[in-house]
CSV table of C-alpha atoms in Angstrom, one decimal:
chain,number,residue,atom,x,y,z
A,1,UNK,CA,-10.2,21.5,14.7
A,2,UNK,CA,-10.2,20.7,18.4
A,3,UNK,CA,-7.8,17.8,17.8
A,4,UNK,CA,-5.3,20.2,16.0
A,5,UNK,CA,-5.4,22.4,19.1
A,6,UNK,CA,-4.9,19.5,21.4
A,7,UNK,CA,-1.8,18.2,19.6
A,8,UNK,CA,-0.3,21.5,19.1
A,9,UNK,CA,-1.9,23.5,21.9
A,10,UNK,CA,1.4,24.4,23.6
A,11,UNK,CA,2.0,26.9,20.7
A,12,UNK,CA,-0.9,28.9,21.7
A,13,UNK,CA,0.3,29.3,25.2
A,14,UNK,CA,3.8,30.2,24.0
A,15,UNK,CA,2.3,32.8,21.7
A,16,UNK,CA,0.9,34.9,24.4
A,17,UNK,CA,4.2,34.9,26.3
A,18,UNK,CA,6.2,35.7,23.1
A,19,UNK,CA,4.1,38.9,22.5
A,20,UNK,CA,5.4,40.4,25.7
A,21,UNK,CA,9.0,39.2,25.0
A,22,UNK,CA,8.8,40.7,21.5
A,23,UNK,CA,7.6,44.0,22.6
A,24,UNK,CA,10.5,44.5,25.0
A,25,UNK,CA,13.1,42.4,23.4
A,26,UNK,CA,16.1,41.2,25.5
A,27,UNK,CA,17.4,43.7,28.3
A,28,UNK,CA,20.8,42.0,28.2
A,29,UNK,CA,23.7,42.8,25.9
A,30,UNK,CA,24.7,39.4,24.3
A,31,UNK,CA,27.9,38.6,22.6
A,32,UNK,CA,28.1,37.2,19.0
A,33,UNK,CA,31.4,36.3,17.2
A,34,UNK,CA,31.8,37.4,13.6
A,35,UNK,CA,34.5,36.0,11.3
A,36,UNK,CA,35.2,38.1,8.2
A,37,UNK,CA,37.5,36.9,5.3
A,38,UNK,CA,38.7,38.8,2.3
A,39,UNK,CA,40.8,37.1,-0.3
A,40,UNK,CA,41.8,37.9,-3.9
A,41,UNK,CA,42.0,34.4,-5.2
A,42,UNK,CA,43.5,35.4,-8.7
A,43,UNK,CA,41.2,33.0,-10.6
A,44,UNK,CA,42.8,30.0,-8.7
A,45,UNK,CA,40.8,26.9,-7.9
A,46,UNK,CA,40.0,26.5,-4.1
A,47,UNK,CA,42.5,24.8,-1.8
A,48,UNK,CA,41.8,21.4,-0.3
A,49,UNK,CA,41.5,22.6,3.1
A,50,UNK,CA,40.3,25.9,4.7
A,51,UNK,CA,40.7,25.0,8.4
A,52,UNK,CA,43.1,27.8,8.9
A,53,UNK,CA,41.3,30.3,6.9
A,54,UNK,CA,38.1,29.6,8.9
A,55,UNK,CA,39.8,29.0,12.2
A,56,UNK,CA,37.9,25.7,12.5
A,57,UNK,CA,40.1,24.5,15.3
A,58,UNK,CA,39.4,27.5,17.5
A,59,UNK,CA,37.8,26.8,20.8
A,60,UNK,CA,35.4,29.8,20.2
A,61,UNK,CA,33.3,29.1,17.0
A,62,UNK,CA,31.9,32.2,15.3
A,63,UNK,CA,28.2,32.8,15.2
A,64,UNK,CA,28.5,34.3,11.7
A,65,UNK,CA,30.9,33.9,8.8
A,66,UNK,CA,31.2,36.5,6.0
A,67,UNK,CA,33.5,35.6,3.2
A,68,UNK,CA,34.5,38.1,0.3
A,69,UNK,CA,36.4,36.9,-2.6
A,70,UNK,CA,37.7,38.7,-5.5
A,71,UNK,CA,38.9,37.4,-9.0
A,72,UNK,CA,37.0,34.2,-8.7
A,73,UNK,CA,37.4,32.6,-12.1
A,74,UNK,CA,34.7,33.9,-14.5
A,75,UNK,CA,35.6,32.5,-17.9
A,76,UNK,CA,32.5,32.1,-20.2
A,77,UNK,CA,31.8,28.5,-19.5
A,78,UNK,CA,32.4,28.7,-15.9
A,79,UNK,CA,30.4,31.8,-15.4
A,80,UNK,CA,27.4,30.5,-17.2
A,81,UNK,CA,27.5,27.4,-15.0
A,82,UNK,CA,28.0,29.4,-11.8
A,83,UNK,CA,25.0,31.6,-12.4
A,84,UNK,CA,22.8,28.6,-12.2
A,85,UNK,CA,24.7,26.5,-9.7
A,86,UNK,CA,27.0,27.4,-6.8
A,87,UNK,CA,30.6,27.8,-7.9
A,88,UNK,CA,33.5,25.7,-6.5
A,89,UNK,CA,34.5,28.1,-3.8
A,90,UNK,CA,31.0,28.4,-2.6
A,91,UNK,CA,30.6,24.6,-2.6
A,92,UNK,CA,33.7,24.2,-0.6
A,93,UNK,CA,32.6,26.6,2.1
A,94,UNK,CA,29.1,25.2,2.2
A,95,UNK,CA,30.2,21.6,2.5
A,96,UNK,CA,32.9,22.5,5.2
A,97,UNK,CA,30.5,24.6,7.3
A,98,UNK,CA,27.3,22.5,7.0
A,99,UNK,CA,28.7,19.7,9.2
A,100,UNK,CA,29.2,22.3,12.0
A,101,UNK,CA,25.6,23.5,11.7
A,102,UNK,CA,26.1,26.7,9.6
A,103,UNK,CA,24.0,27.4,6.6
A,104,UNK,CA,24.6,29.8,3.7
A,105,UNK,CA,21.9,32.4,4.3
A,106,UNK,CA,22.7,34.6,1.2
A,107,UNK,CA,25.3,35.1,-1.4
A,108,UNK,CA,25.8,37.4,-4.4
A,109,UNK,CA,28.3,37.4,-7.3
A,110,UNK,CA,29.3,39.8,-9.9
A,111,UNK,CA,31.8,38.3,-12.3
A,112,UNK,CA,34.8,37.7,-10.1
A,113,UNK,CA,33.3,39.3,-7.0
A,114,UNK,CA,31.7,36.9,-4.6
A,115,UNK,CA,30.1,37.4,-1.2
A,116,UNK,CA,28.8,34.7,1.1
A,117,UNK,CA,27.0,35.0,4.4
A,118,UNK,CA,26.9,32.0,6.8
A,119,UNK,CA,25.1,31.6,10.1
A,120,UNK,CA,24.8,29.1,12.8
A,121,UNK,CA,21.4,27.5,12.4
A,122,UNK,CA,20.1,28.7,15.8
A,123,UNK,CA,20.3,32.3,14.6
A,124,UNK,CA,18.6,31.9,11.2
A,125,UNK,CA,15.1,32.7,12.2
A,126,UNK,CA,16.3,36.0,13.5
A,127,UNK,CA,18.1,37.1,10.3
A,128,UNK,CA,15.5,39.0,8.3
A,129,UNK,CA,14.9,41.4,5.5
A,130,UNK,CA,17.8,40.1,3.5
A,131,UNK,CA,18.8,41.8,0.3
A,132,UNK,CA,21.8,41.8,-2.0
A,133,UNK,CA,22.9,44.2,-4.6
A,134,UNK,CA,26.0,45.1,-6.7
A,135,UNK,CA,27.6,48.1,-8.5
A,136,UNK,CA,29.9,47.7,-11.5
A,137,UNK,CA,32.8,50.1,-11.9
A,138,UNK,CA,35.2,48.4,-14.2
A,139,UNK,CA,35.3,49.5,-17.9
A,140,UNK,CA,32.9,52.4,-17.6
A,141,UNK,CA,30.5,50.4,-15.5
A,142,UNK,CA,29.7,47.9,-18.2
A,143,UNK,CA,31.8,44.9,-17.1
A,144,UNK,CA,32.0,43.5,-13.5
A,145,UNK,CA,35.8,43.1,-13.1
A,146,UNK,CA,35.8,45.9,-10.6
A,147,UNK,CA,32.9,47.1,-8.3
A,148,UNK,CA,31.2,46.1,-5.1
A,149,UNK,CA,28.6,43.5,-4.0
A,150,UNK,CA,26.7,43.8,-0.7
A,151,UNK,CA,24.4,41.9,1.5
A,152,UNK,CA,22.2,43.7,4.0
A,153,UNK,CA,20.0,42.2,6.6
A,154,UNK,CA,18.5,42.6,10.2
A,155,UNK,CA,20.2,40.5,12.9
A,156,UNK,CA,18.0,40.4,16.0
A,157,UNK,CA,16.5,43.7,14.9
A,158,UNK,CA,19.9,45.4,14.2
A,159,UNK,CA,20.6,46.5,10.5
A,160,UNK,CA,23.9,45.1,9.3
A,161,UNK,CA,25.5,45.6,5.8
A,162,UNK,CA,28.5,43.8,4.3
A,163,UNK,CA,30.3,45.4,1.3
A,164,UNK,CA,32.9,43.5,-0.7
A,165,UNK,CA,34.9,45.7,-3.2
A,166,UNK,CA,37.5,45.3,-5.9
A,167,UNK,CA,38.8,48.7,-6.6
A,168,UNK,CA,40.9,50.1,-9.4
A,169,UNK,CA,44.6,48.9,-9.4
A,170,UNK,CA,47.9,50.6,-9.7
A,171,UNK,CA,49.9,53.0,-7.4
A,172,UNK,CA,48.7,56.3,-9.2
A,173,UNK,CA,45.0,55.7,-8.8
A,174,UNK,CA,44.5,56.3,-5.1
A,175,UNK,CA,41.9,59.1,-5.7
A,176,UNK,CA,40.1,57.1,-8.3
A,177,UNK,CA,39.7,54.3,-5.8
A,178,UNK,CA,38.0,56.7,-3.3
A,179,UNK,CA,35.8,57.9,-6.2
A,180,UNK,CA,34.8,54.4,-6.9
A,181,UNK,CA,34.0,53.7,-3.2
A,182,UNK,CA,31.9,56.8,-3.0
A,183,UNK,CA,30.1,55.9,-6.2
A,184,UNK,CA,29.2,52.4,-4.7
A,185,UNK,CA,28.1,53.9,-1.5
A,186,UNK,CA,25.9,56.3,-3.3
A,187,UNK,CA,24.3,54.1,-5.8
A,188,UNK,CA,23.5,51.0,-3.8
A,189,UNK,CA,19.9,51.3,-2.3
A,190,UNK,CA,17.6,48.8,-0.5
A,191,UNK,CA,13.9,48.4,-0.2
A,192,UNK,CA,14.0,49.0,3.5
A,193,UNK,CA,12.5,52.0,5.4
A,194,UNK,CA,14.9,51.8,8.2
A,195,UNK,CA,18.0,51.5,6.1
A,196,UNK,CA,17.5,52.4,2.4
A,197,UNK,CA,21.2,53.1,1.8
A,198,UNK,CA,24.4,51.6,3.1
A,199,UNK,CA,25.2,54.4,5.5
A,200,UNK,CA,21.8,54.1,7.1
A,201,UNK,CA,22.7,50.8,8.6
A,202,UNK,CA,23.7,50.5,12.1
A,203,UNK,CA,26.9,48.6,11.4
A,204,UNK,CA,28.7,48.4,8.0
A,205,UNK,CA,31.7,46.2,7.1
A,206,UNK,CA,33.7,47.3,4.2
A,207,UNK,CA,36.4,44.9,2.9
A,208,UNK,CA,38.0,43.4,-0.2
A,209,UNK,CA,40.9,44.1,-2.5
A,210,UNK,CA,40.9,47.9,-2.1
A,211,UNK,CA,44.2,48.0,-4.0
A,212,UNK,CA,45.6,50.9,-1.8
A,213,UNK,CA,49.4,50.9,-2.0
A,214,UNK,CA,52.5,52.1,-0.1
A,215,UNK,CA,53.9,55.6,-1.4
A,216,UNK,CA,57.3,57.1,-1.5
A,217,UNK,CA,59.3,54.4,0.3
A,218,UNK,CA,61.6,52.5,-2.0
A,219,UNK,CA,61.5,48.7,-2.4
A,220,UNK,CA,64.6,48.1,-0.3
A,221,UNK,CA,63.2,50.1,2.8
A,222,UNK,CA,59.7,48.4,2.5
A,223,UNK,CA,61.2,44.9,2.3
A,224,UNK,CA,63.6,45.6,5.2
A,225,UNK,CA,60.7,46.8,7.3
A,226,UNK,CA,58.8,43.7,6.5
A,227,UNK,CA,61.8,41.4,7.2
A,228,UNK,CA,62.2,43.1,10.6
A,229,UNK,CA,58.5,43.2,11.3
A,230,UNK,CA,58.7,47.0,11.8
A,231,UNK,CA,55.3,47.5,10.0
A,232,UNK,CA,54.6,50.6,11.8
A,233,UNK,CA,57.3,52.4,9.9
A,234,UNK,CA,55.2,51.9,6.7
A,235,UNK,CA,51.8,53.0,8.0
A,236,UNK,CA,52.2,56.7,7.3
A,237,UNK,CA,52.7,56.1,3.7
A,238,UNK,CA,49.8,53.6,3.2
A,239,UNK,CA,47.5,55.3,0.8
A,240,UNK,CA,44.3,54.4,2.6
A,241,UNK,CA,45.7,55.9,5.8
A,242,UNK,CA,46.6,59.0,3.8
A,243,UNK,CA,43.2,59.3,2.1
A,244,UNK,CA,41.5,58.9,5.4
A,245,UNK,CA,42.9,62.2,6.6
A,246,UNK,CA,41.4,63.9,3.5
A,247,UNK,CA,38.0,62.3,2.9
A,248,UNK,CA,35.1,62.6,5.4
A,249,UNK,CA,33.4,59.3,4.3
A,250,UNK,CA,36.7,57.4,5.1
A,251,UNK,CA,37.0,59.0,8.4
A,252,UNK,CA,33.8,57.4,9.5
A,253,UNK,CA,35.3,53.9,9.0
A,254,UNK,CA,37.6,52.2,11.7
A,255,UNK,CA,40.4,49.7,11.0
A,256,UNK,CA,42.6,47.7,13.3
A,257,UNK,CA,46.4,48.1,13.4
A,258,UNK,CA,48.2,46.6,10.3
A,259,UNK,CA,50.4,44.4,12.5
A,260,UNK,CA,50.8,41.8,9.7
A,261,UNK,CA,53.0,41.8,6.6
A,262,UNK,CA,51.6,43.2,3.4
A,263,UNK,CA,49.5,40.8,1.6
A,264,UNK,CA,50.4,41.6,-2.0
A,265,UNK,CA,52.2,40.7,-4.3
A,266,UNK,CA,53.6,37.2,-4.0
A,267,UNK,CA,55.0,34.7,-6.4
A,268,UNK,CA,52.6,31.9,-6.8
A,269,UNK,CA,53.0,28.8,-4.6
A,270,UNK,CA,55.5,30.7,-2.3
A,271,UNK,CA,56.0,33.2,0.5
A,272,UNK,CA,58.3,35.3,-1.7
A,273,UNK,CA,57.3,38.7,-2.8
A,274,UNK,CA,57.1,39.5,-6.5
A,275,UNK,CA,60.4,38.4,-8.2
A,276,UNK,CA,59.2,39.1,-11.7
A,277,UNK,CA,60.7,41.8,-13.9
A,278,UNK,CA,58.0,44.2,-12.6
A,279,UNK,CA,59.0,43.7,-9.0
A,280,UNK,CA,55.8,45.3,-7.5
A,281,UNK,CA,56.2,46.9,-4.1
A,282,UNK,CA,54.4,45.0,-1.3
A,283,UNK,CA,51.2,46.5,-0.1
A,284,UNK,CA,48.3,46.1,2.2
A,285,UNK,CA,45.8,45.9,-0.7
A,286,UNK,CA,43.5,43.6,1.1
A,287,UNK,CA,41.6,45.2,4.1
A,288,UNK,CA,38.6,45.1,6.4
A,289,UNK,CA,37.1,48.1,8.0
A,290,UNK,CA,33.8,48.8,9.8
A,291,UNK,CA,31.5,51.7,10.5
A,292,UNK,CA,29.2,51.9,13.6
A,293,UNK,CA,26.5,54.6,12.9
A,294,UNK,CA,27.0,57.5,15.2
A,295,UNK,CA,24.8,57.6,18.2
A,296,UNK,CA,23.6,61.1,17.6
A,297,UNK,CA,21.9,60.0,14.3
A,298,UNK,CA,19.2,58.1,16.0
A,299,UNK,CA,19.0,59.0,19.7
A,300,UNK,CA,15.7,57.2,20.1
A,301,UNK,CA,17.5,53.9,19.7
A,302,UNK,CA,19.5,54.2,22.8
A,303,UNK,CA,18.3,52.2,25.8
A,304,UNK,CA,17.3,53.5,29.2
A,305,UNK,CA,20.9,53.9,30.4
A,306,UNK,CA,21.8,56.1,27.3
A,307,UNK,CA,23.9,53.2,26.0
A,308,UNK,CA,23.9,52.3,22.3
A,309,UNK,CA,22.4,48.8,22.0
A,310,UNK,CA,25.1,47.5,19.6
A,311,UNK,CA,28.8,47.6,20.4
A,312,UNK,CA,31.7,46.1,18.3
A,313,UNK,CA,35.2,45.0,19.3
A,314,UNK,CA,37.9,43.7,17.0
A,315,UNK,CA,39.6,40.7,18.5
A,316,UNK,CA,41.9,39.7,15.7
A,317,UNK,CA,43.2,41.2,12.4
A,318,UNK,CA,45.7,39.2,10.4
A,319,UNK,CA,46.7,37.6,7.2
A,320,UNK,CA,46.9,33.8,6.7
A,321,UNK,CA,50.2,33.1,5.2
A,322,UNK,CA,50.0,29.5,4.6
A,323,UNK,CA,47.9,29.8,1.4
A,324,UNK,CA,49.9,30.4,-1.7
A,325,UNK,CA,47.5,29.6,-4.7
A,326,UNK,CA,47.2,33.3,-5.3
A,327,UNK,CA,49.5,36.4,-5.5
A,328,UNK,CA,47.5,37.7,-2.6
A,329,UNK,CA,47.2,36.3,1.0
A,330,UNK,CA,43.9,36.1,2.7
A,331,UNK,CA,43.0,38.5,5.5
A,332,UNK,CA,40.8,37.5,8.4
A,333,UNK,CA,39.1,39.8,11.0
A,334,UNK,CA,37.4,38.5,14.0
A,335,UNK,CA,35.0,40.6,15.8
A,336,UNK,CA,32.7,40.5,18.9
A,337,UNK,CA,29.3,42.1,18.5
A,338,UNK,CA,27.6,43.0,21.7
A,339,UNK,CA,23.9,43.8,21.2
A,340,UNK,CA,20.6,43.9,22.8
A,341,UNK,CA,18.2,41.5,20.9
A,342,UNK,CA,15.2,43.4,19.7
A,343,UNK,CA,13.2,40.1,19.5
A,344,UNK,CA,13.8,36.8,21.1
A,345,UNK,CA,11.2,34.4,19.5
A,346,UNK,CA,10.9,33.4,15.8
A,347,UNK,CA,8.0,34.6,13.7
A,348,UNK,CA,6.7,31.0,13.2
A,349,UNK,CA,6.9,27.9,15.2
A,350,UNK,CA,6.3,24.6,13.4
A,351,UNK,CA,6.5,21.0,13.9
A,352,UNK,CA,5.6,17.7,12.1
A,353,UNK,CA,2.3,15.9,13.1
A,354,UNK,CA,2.8,12.4,14.1
A,355,UNK,CA,5.3,9.9,12.4
A,356,UNK,CA,6.6,10.7,9.0
A,357,UNK,CA,7.6,8.3,6.3
A,358,UNK,CA,6.9,7.8,2.6
A,359,UNK,CA,4.2,5.2,3.3
A,360,UNK,CA,1.6,7.7,4.4
A,361,UNK,CA,0.6,11.3,3.7
A,362,UNK,CA,1.8,13.7,6.5
A,363,UNK,CA,0.9,17.1,8.0
A,364,UNK,CA,2.9,20.1,9.2
A,365,UNK,CA,1.4,22.2,12.0
A,366,UNK,CA,2.5,25.7,12.4
A,367,UNK,CA,1.5,28.9,14.4
A,368,UNK,CA,2.5,32.5,13.7
A,369,UNK,CA,4.0,33.9,16.9
A,370,UNK,CA,4.1,37.4,15.7
A,371,UNK,CA,2.4,39.3,12.7
A,372,UNK,CA,4.3,39.1,9.6
A,373,UNK,CA,3.6,39.8,5.8
A,374,UNK,CA,2.5,36.4,4.6
A,375,UNK,CA,2.4,35.6,1.0
A,376,UNK,CA,0.9,33.1,-1.4
A,377,UNK,CA,4.6,32.3,-2.3
A,378,UNK,CA,5.5,31.3,1.2
A,379,UNK,CA,6.6,27.7,1.5
A,380,UNK,CA,7.7,25.1,4.0
A,381,UNK,CA,10.7,22.9,3.1
A,382,UNK,CA,11.9,19.6,4.5
A,383,UNK,CA,15.6,19.6,5.0
A,384,UNK,CA,18.0,16.9,6.2
A,385,UNK,CA,20.0,17.8,9.2
A,386,UNK,CA,23.3,19.3,8.0
A,387,UNK,CA,21.7,21.1,5.0
A,388,UNK,CA,23.9,23.7,3.3
A,389,UNK,CA,21.5,26.6,2.2
A,390,UNK,CA,18.0,27.5,1.8
A,391,UNK,CA,17.9,25.8,-1.6
A,392,UNK,CA,19.2,22.5,-0.3
A,393,UNK,CA,15.7,21.1,0.6
A,394,UNK,CA,14.4,17.5,0.0
A,395,UNK,CA,11.0,18.8,-0.7
A,396,UNK,CA,8.7,21.7,-0.2
A,397,UNK,CA,5.1,22.5,0.0
A,398,UNK,CA,3.3,25.8,-0.7
A,399,UNK,CA,1.7,27.1,2.6
A,400,UNK,CA,-1.5,28.5,1.1
A,401,UNK,CA,-2.1,25.9,-1.6
A,402,UNK,CA,-1.7,23.0,0.7
A,403,UNK,CA,-3.4,24.4,3.8
A,404,UNK,CA,-6.1,22.0,4.9
A,405,UNK,CA,-7.3,23.3,8.3
A,406,UNK,CA,-6.7,26.2,10.7
A,407,UNK,CA,-7.9,28.1,13.7
A,408,UNK,CA,-6.8,31.3,15.3
A,409,UNK,CA,-3.5,29.8,16.5
A,410,UNK,CA,-2.7,26.7,14.6
A,411,UNK,CA,-2.6,26.0,10.8
A,412,UNK,CA,-2.2,22.5,9.3
A,413,UNK,CA,-0.5,22.0,5.9
A,414,UNK,CA,-0.6,18.8,3.9
A,415,UNK,CA,2.4,17.0,2.5
A,416,UNK,CA,1.8,14.0,0.1
A,417,UNK,CA,3.5,10.7,0.7
A,418,UNK,CA,5.0,11.0,-2.8
A,419,UNK,CA,7.0,14.1,-1.6
A,420,UNK,CA,8.6,12.4,1.3
A,421,UNK,CA,12.0,10.6,0.6
A,422,UNK,CA,12.0,6.8,0.6
A,423,UNK,CA,15.1,6.7,2.5
A,424,UNK,CA,14.7,7.7,6.2
A,425,UNK,CA,16.7,10.6,7.7
A,426,UNK,CA,16.9,13.1,10.5
A,427,UNK,CA,15.2,16.3,9.2
A,428,UNK,CA,13.9,19.7,10.1
A,429,UNK,CA,11.1,21.8,8.6
A,430,UNK,CA,11.8,25.4,7.7
A,431,UNK,CA,9.1,28.1,7.0
A,432,UNK,CA,10.4,30.5,4.2
A,433,UNK,CA,8.8,33.9,3.8
A,434,UNK,CA,8.9,35.2,0.3
A,435,UNK,CA,8.3,38.7,1.4
A,436,UNK,CA,11.2,38.8,3.9
A,437,UNK,CA,13.4,36.5,1.8
A,438,UNK,CA,14.4,34.3,4.7
A,439,UNK,CA,13.6,31.4,6.9
A,440,UNK,CA,11.4,32.7,9.8
A,441,UNK,CA,10.8,29.4,11.6
A,442,UNK,CA,12.7,26.1,12.1
A,443,UNK,CA,11.3,23.0,13.7
A,444,UNK,CA,13.2,20.8,16.2
A,445,UNK,CA,14.9,17.7,14.3
A,446,UNK,CA,12.7,14.7,13.9
A,447,UNK,CA,13.1,11.2,12.3
A,448,UNK,CA,11.6,10.4,8.8
A,449,UNK,CA,11.3,6.7,8.8
A,450,UNK,CA,12.3,4.4,6.0
A,451,UNK,CA,9.5,3.5,3.4
A,452,UNK,CA,8.1,0.0,4.2
A,453,UNK,CA,8.9,-2.5,1.5
A,454,UNK,CA,6.4,-5.3,1.1
A,455,UNK,CA,7.8,-8.8,1.6
A,456,UNK,CA,6.8,-10.0,-1.9
A,457,UNK,CA,9.1,-7.3,-3.3
A,458,UNK,CA,12.0,-8.7,-1.5
A,459,UNK,CA,11.2,-12.1,-3.2
A,460,UNK,CA,10.9,-10.5,-6.6
A,461,UNK,CA,14.3,-8.9,-6.2
A,462,UNK,CA,15.9,-12.1,-5.0
A,463,UNK,CA,16.6,-10.6,-1.6
């Protein structure tokens, strides 16, 4: 036991410091960038390149990506496959973002509705209490062609909720769309004392194919305003704008100006609005809104200066016109979140003991830096650097089952050599909390060596 403390003794010293940091959090308001995408993909397969959609060439990379899709293909064969494995859209975003050190933290799918949440790796141990749920509204609630899917979580102690909706179609159903939204808001609940419903969250993002149309104006006037980029002449007849004046729940949500052309309905593989016999009138069906919980609701959460510890600014709100695989254009909102971190150290610190390879059994050393609800289902995963999601591990070990030694500050967990990959790689260790449904600690990268191959095996193989 003394040897364990000697090897990993720095954790004990860090632990005492972290308690004081945890109790006070960070006094500074720090900025984090959030990139939100909504796109009705009309059952199309994903494009080859999503650089523009994700602004991958931007000098300021986001800390978080939230991607909401509607009408992802969900035919019987594809849907059965996708319920077990990630769908093609998810795989595209995961592979694209993994090389930039993002991982998929959470996702949820309801038929054609898909919601993905990605984070830079450095933030992952501070994203906790993750839950996802859904509400069906299509065909009397029995089929998932319409409805809402949501992911809620705590980001550095601040409760956030992301709601992706696909509401009822057609011009005449504006009131029904509001009813569906209210139903989704009322029925979605979470096992979280601080935020058991959507409106209890400090910050809510509501986005998707909300299907609100442009009333009264004729086709010629609408298209003329679009061609002349006089979008403001259409705002007063936008159904969502109209309904916000009538409905209290909508008045609590903010939205940036619609300074981009309507995103529906286009001919496929073109930038031409609907030229079919139906000639549907263009509309801003695809929207991104947000709601910051009023200060008065929870005055005890203000800091010593009376300032709310979370602020939001929208930096960009636009459509991406270059994508033409769908009759909708994607919409992107970029936000800056300015927040005071409620905690600044992970719940667990961990590292490999000694050198790792498939030639020898190995040990993981970890230390809790803060009390948390541990479980017999907690596990530590070995991941190759550049992994795409929590489930993209090389191998894992159950924390309680494979625990071999511990003291007050350091716990040692066994990993058998047969579990370690033969081929060497740059890896990290992650501690996954089953209760919190998230990664609560990540090691520094380390090298797993190649398995030693005896000389006589080279001779047998003619090498």
